[in-house]
Amino acid sequence: PTSVKHFVVALAMAAVLFAIHWQMALATLGPLPIVLGVMYWASEVSRGRYRRLRRLLGELNALLQDSIVGLPVLKSFDREREQLGKVKAKTARVQETIGSLLAVRDLPVTVTETVSGLATVLALLVGIPLVRSGALDLADLFVFVMYSLLFYRPFLELTTVFDRLQDSIVGAERD
């Protein structure tokens, strides 16, 4: 329901933008494929990274459990440092995977915010000459810019929904 709501809001905003001025709407919505492409790419890449993270966390949990249960044996053979090294190495791989996942997960938000700003600039570049020539009212330009700023907001929300979806898909998979 949330993703449907965001798509409906985006479509309604696009309809309002086209109703105000179709040329400015094209300029504002022109960069949208960039946002959608990055969202798709990030969802595909993040799914693989979530899989890797889940696998590594499982391995780390097994290693920690073996270390705790086998502590008396490790102590008797003076292997605590060796086991600690294994735990540190596995933890480092988990941290590295989390870092790479966060880099991919945050990219759509950054791109969407950047494209939103670019779309606003494009709307102003197209709209200001129209206002000066009298083809567009200043109030319409103001409303258009406000709507164009709000247009990309649902896509920011969708990036969060898609990220949660990727995590859930991976969590539901069975090996």
mmCIF file of C-alpha atoms in Angstrom:
data_model
loop_
_atom_site.group_PDB
_atom_site.id
_atom_site.type_symbol
_atom_site.label_atom_id
_atom_site.label_comp_id
_atom_site.label_asym_id
_atom_site.label_seq_id
_atom_site.Cartn_x
_atom_site.Cartn_y
_atom_site.Cartn_z
ATOM 1 C CA PRO A 1 0.000 0.000 0.000
ATOM 2 C CA THR A 2 2.786 2.474 0.825
ATOM 3 C CA SER A 3 4.518 2.092 -2.528
ATOM 4 C CA VAL A 4 1.203 2.366 -4.377
ATOM 5 C CA LYS A 5 0.439 5.564 -2.460
ATOM 6 C CA HIS A 6 3.815 7.027 -3.437
ATOM 7 C CA PHE A 7 3.269 6.183 -7.115
ATOM 8 C CA VAL A 8 -0.216 7.701 -7.052
ATOM 9 C CA VAL A 9 1.091 10.876 -5.397
ATOM 10 C CA ALA A 10 3.881 11.143 -7.977
ATOM 11 C CA LEU A 11 1.414 10.654 -10.850
ATOM 12 C CA ALA A 12 -0.953 13.249 -9.398
ATOM 13 C CA MET A 13 1.904 15.720 -8.996
ATOM 14 C CA ALA A 14 3.006 15.072 -12.583
ATOM 15 C CA ALA A 15 -0.549 15.707 -13.793
ATOM 16 C CA VAL A 16 -0.645 19.020 -11.910
ATOM 17 C CA LEU A 17 2.731 20.023 -13.354
ATOM 18 C CA PHE A 18 1.542 19.256 -16.890
ATOM 19 C CA ALA A 19 -1.695 21.142 -16.232
ATOM 20 C CA ILE A 20 0.259 24.247 -15.214
ATOM 21 C CA HIS A 21 2.713 24.206 -18.136
ATOM 22 C CA TRP A 22 3.674 21.213 -20.254
ATOM 23 C CA GLN A 23 7.106 22.508 -21.319
ATOM 24 C CA MET A 24 8.178 23.171 -17.751
ATOM 25 C CA ALA A 25 6.766 19.780 -16.736
ATOM 26 C CA LEU A 26 8.944 18.073 -19.353
ATOM 27 C CA ALA A 27 11.995 19.946 -18.088
ATOM 28 C CA THR A 28 11.209 19.024 -14.482
ATOM 29 C CA LEU A 29 10.407 15.376 -15.148
ATOM 30 C CA GLY A 30 13.226 14.898 -17.657
ATOM 31 C CA PRO A 31 15.762 13.708 -15.067
ATOM 32 C CA LEU A 32 13.296 11.173 -13.582
ATOM 33 C CA PRO A 33 14.749 8.210 -15.547
ATOM 34 C CA ILE A 34 18.061 8.813 -13.773
ATOM 35 C CA VAL A 35 16.361 8.407 -10.394
ATOM 36 C CA LEU A 36 14.474 5.305 -11.487
ATOM 37 C CA GLY A 37 17.613 3.763 -12.996
ATOM 38 C CA VAL A 38 19.658 4.325 -9.852
ATOM 39 C CA MET A 39 16.833 2.955 -7.696
ATOM 40 C CA TYR A 40 16.688 -0.207 -9.834
ATOM 41 C CA TRP A 41 20.472 -0.644 -9.870
ATOM 42 C CA ALA A 42 20.741 -0.132 -6.119
ATOM 43 C CA SER A 43 17.980 -2.628 -5.390
ATOM 44 C CA GLU A 44 19.718 -5.275 -7.521
ATOM 45 C CA VAL A 45 23.145 -4.651 -5.992
ATOM 46 C CA SER A 46 21.899 -4.337 -2.419
ATOM 47 C CA ARG A 47 20.140 -7.702 -2.595
ATOM 48 C CA GLY A 48 23.483 -9.421 -3.223
ATOM 49 C CA ARG A 49 25.127 -7.466 -0.431
ATOM 50 C CA TYR A 50 22.315 -8.290 1.987
ATOM 51 C CA ARG A 51 22.823 -11.975 1.111
ATOM 52 C CA ARG A 52 26.520 -11.701 1.834
ATOM 53 C CA LEU A 53 25.848 -9.867 5.107
ATOM 54 C CA ARG A 54 23.349 -12.497 6.262
ATOM 55 C CA ARG A 55 25.810 -15.280 5.443
ATOM 56 C CA LEU A 56 28.662 -13.531 7.244
ATOM 57 C CA LEU A 57 26.509 -12.793 10.289
ATOM 58 C CA GLY A 58 25.537 -16.458 10.446
ATOM 59 C CA GLU A 59 29.181 -17.477 10.246
ATOM 60 C CA LEU A 60 30.119 -14.929 12.920
ATOM 61 C CA ASN A 61 27.362 -16.148 15.227
ATOM 62 C CA ALA A 62 28.495 -19.769 14.763
ATOM 63 C CA LEU A 63 32.107 -18.786 15.428
ATOM 64 C CA LEU A 64 31.148 -16.861 18.564
ATOM 65 C CA GLN A 65 29.043 -19.733 19.846
ATOM 66 C CA ASP A 66 31.850 -22.229 19.201
ATOM 67 C CA SER A 67 34.278 -19.906 20.944
ATOM 68 C CA ILE A 68 32.095 -19.508 24.016
ATOM 69 C CA VAL A 69 31.156 -23.172 24.305
ATOM 70 C CA GLY A 70 34.700 -24.327 23.597
ATOM 71 C CA LEU A 71 36.407 -21.799 25.857
ATOM 72 C CA PRO A 72 37.616 -24.406 28.387
ATOM 73 C CA VAL A 73 39.207 -26.426 25.572
ATOM 74 C CA LEU A 74 40.724 -23.307 24.000
ATOM 75 C CA LYS A 75 42.235 -22.353 27.363
ATOM 76 C CA SER A 76 43.643 -25.799 27.973
ATOM 77 C CA PHE A 77 45.470 -25.729 24.631
ATOM 78 C CA ASP A 78 46.354 -22.032 24.904
ATOM 79 C CA ARG A 79 44.391 -21.159 21.733
ATOM 80 C CA GLU A 80 42.473 -18.115 22.946
ATOM 81 C CA ARG A 81 44.524 -15.646 20.889
ATOM 82 C CA GLU A 82 44.161 -17.723 17.745
ATOM 83 C CA GLN A 83 40.383 -17.886 18.196
ATOM 84 C CA LEU A 84 40.252 -14.177 18.966
ATOM 85 C CA GLY A 85 42.085 -13.524 15.684
ATOM 86 C CA LYS A 86 39.452 -15.545 13.820
ATOM 87 C CA VAL A 87 36.659 -13.574 15.502
ATOM 88 C CA LYS A 88 38.354 -10.253 14.702
ATOM 89 C CA ALA A 89 38.861 -11.259 11.047
ATOM 90 C CA LYS A 90 35.225 -12.336 10.669
ATOM 91 C CA THR A 91 34.034 -9.140 12.391
ATOM 92 C CA ALA A 92 36.153 -7.062 10.006
ATOM 93 C CA ARG A 93 34.517 -8.768 7.007
ATOM 94 C CA VAL A 94 31.076 -8.085 8.494
ATOM 95 C CA GLN A 95 31.963 -4.403 8.992
ATOM 96 C CA GLU A 96 33.305 -4.164 5.443
ATOM 97 C CA THR A 97 30.119 -5.676 4.041
ATOM 98 C CA ILE A 98 27.951 -3.317 6.088
ATOM 99 C CA GLY A 99 29.978 -0.375 4.739
ATOM 100 C CA SER A 100 29.576 -1.487 1.137
ATOM 101 C CA LEU A 101 25.850 -2.069 1.694
ATOM 102 C CA LEU A 102 25.377 1.391 3.187
ATOM 103 C CA ALA A 103 27.211 2.990 0.260
ATOM 104 C CA VAL A 104 24.788 1.384 -2.200
ATOM 105 C CA ARG A 105 21.745 1.903 0.007
ATOM 106 C CA ASP A 106 22.371 5.648 0.398
ATOM 107 C CA LEU A 107 23.131 6.329 -3.270
ATOM 108 C CA PRO A 108 19.490 6.540 -4.465
ATOM 109 C CA VAL A 109 18.700 9.103 -1.759
ATOM 110 C CA THR A 110 21.661 11.237 -2.773
ATOM 111 C CA VAL A 111 20.830 10.971 -6.476
ATOM 112 C CA THR A 112 17.135 11.709 -5.891
ATOM 113 C CA GLU A 113 17.900 14.808 -3.838
ATOM 114 C CA THR A 114 20.420 15.999 -6.434
ATOM 115 C CA VAL A 115 18.016 15.391 -9.310
ATOM 116 C CA SER A 116 15.253 17.162 -7.391
ATOM 117 C CA GLY A 117 17.455 20.239 -7.108
ATOM 118 C CA LEU A 118 18.406 19.958 -10.775
ATOM 119 C CA ALA A 119 14.747 19.675 -11.764
ATOM 120 C CA THR A 120 13.958 22.828 -9.802
ATOM 121 C CA VAL A 121 16.776 24.683 -11.558
ATOM 122 C CA LEU A 122 15.519 23.437 -14.923
ATOM 123 C CA ALA A 123 11.996 24.592 -14.064
ATOM 124 C CA LEU A 124 13.336 28.037 -13.218
ATOM 125 C CA LEU A 125 15.483 28.178 -16.360
ATOM 126 C CA VAL A 126 12.452 27.398 -18.487
ATOM 127 C CA GLY A 127 9.947 29.352 -16.362
ATOM 128 C CA ILE A 128 11.694 32.685 -15.844
ATOM 129 C CA PRO A 129 11.826 33.523 -19.576
ATOM 130 C CA LEU A 130 8.161 32.502 -19.841
ATOM 131 C CA VAL A 131 7.255 34.871 -16.997
ATOM 132 C CA ARG A 132 9.260 37.687 -18.581
ATOM 133 C CA SER A 133 7.518 37.169 -21.919
ATOM 134 C CA GLY A 134 4.105 37.103 -20.244
ATOM 135 C CA ALA A 135 3.391 33.507 -21.319
ATOM 136 C CA LEU A 136 3.336 32.377 -17.686
ATOM 137 C CA ASP A 137 2.118 34.093 -14.552
ATOM 138 C CA LEU A 138 4.629 34.520 -11.709
ATOM 139 C CA ALA A 139 2.206 32.837 -9.291
ATOM 140 C CA ASP A 140 2.059 29.820 -11.612
ATOM 141 C CA LEU A 141 5.858 29.670 -11.650
ATOM 142 C CA PHE A 142 5.916 29.769 -7.866
ATOM 143 C CA VAL A 143 3.321 26.981 -7.599
ATOM 144 C CA PHE A 144 5.172 24.993 -10.237
ATOM 145 C CA VAL A 145 8.473 25.233 -8.394
ATOM 146 C CA MET A 146 6.802 24.202 -5.126
ATOM 147 C CA TYR A 147 5.181 21.183 -6.794
ATOM 148 C CA SER A 148 8.405 20.256 -8.558
ATOM 149 C CA LEU A 149 10.177 20.258 -5.193
ATOM 150 C CA LEU A 150 7.491 17.946 -3.812
ATOM 151 C CA PHE A 151 7.388 15.698 -6.888
ATOM 152 C CA TYR A 152 10.583 13.816 -6.060
ATOM 153 C CA ARG A 153 9.681 13.327 -2.366
ATOM 154 C CA PRO A 154 7.732 10.069 -2.973
ATOM 155 C CA PHE A 155 10.777 8.645 -4.734
ATOM 156 C CA LEU A 156 12.855 9.317 -1.638
ATOM 157 C CA GLU A 157 10.315 7.333 0.365
ATOM 158 C CA LEU A 158 10.307 4.555 -2.230
ATOM 159 C CA THR A 159 14.069 4.105 -1.905
ATOM 160 C CA THR A 160 13.521 3.222 1.752
ATOM 161 C CA VAL A 161 10.674 0.871 0.878
ATOM 162 C CA PHE A 162 12.764 -0.879 -1.790
ATOM 163 C CA ASP A 163 15.710 -1.227 0.577
ATOM 164 C CA ARG A 164 13.509 -2.853 3.215
ATOM 165 C CA LEU A 165 12.049 -5.076 0.525
ATOM 166 C CA GLN A 166 15.507 -6.288 -0.541
ATOM 167 C CA ASP A 167 16.416 -7.060 3.070
ATOM 168 C CA SER A 168 13.129 -8.903 3.558
ATOM 169 C CA ILE A 169 13.516 -10.913 0.349
ATOM 170 C CA VAL A 170 16.966 -12.048 1.397
ATOM 171 C CA GLY A 171 15.724 -12.804 4.908
ATOM 172 C CA ALA A 172 12.928 -14.956 3.517
ATOM 173 C CA GLU A 173 15.254 -16.977 1.276
ATOM 174 C CA ARG A 174 16.297 -20.404 2.469
ATOM 175 C CA ASP A 175 19.658 -21.907 1.626
#
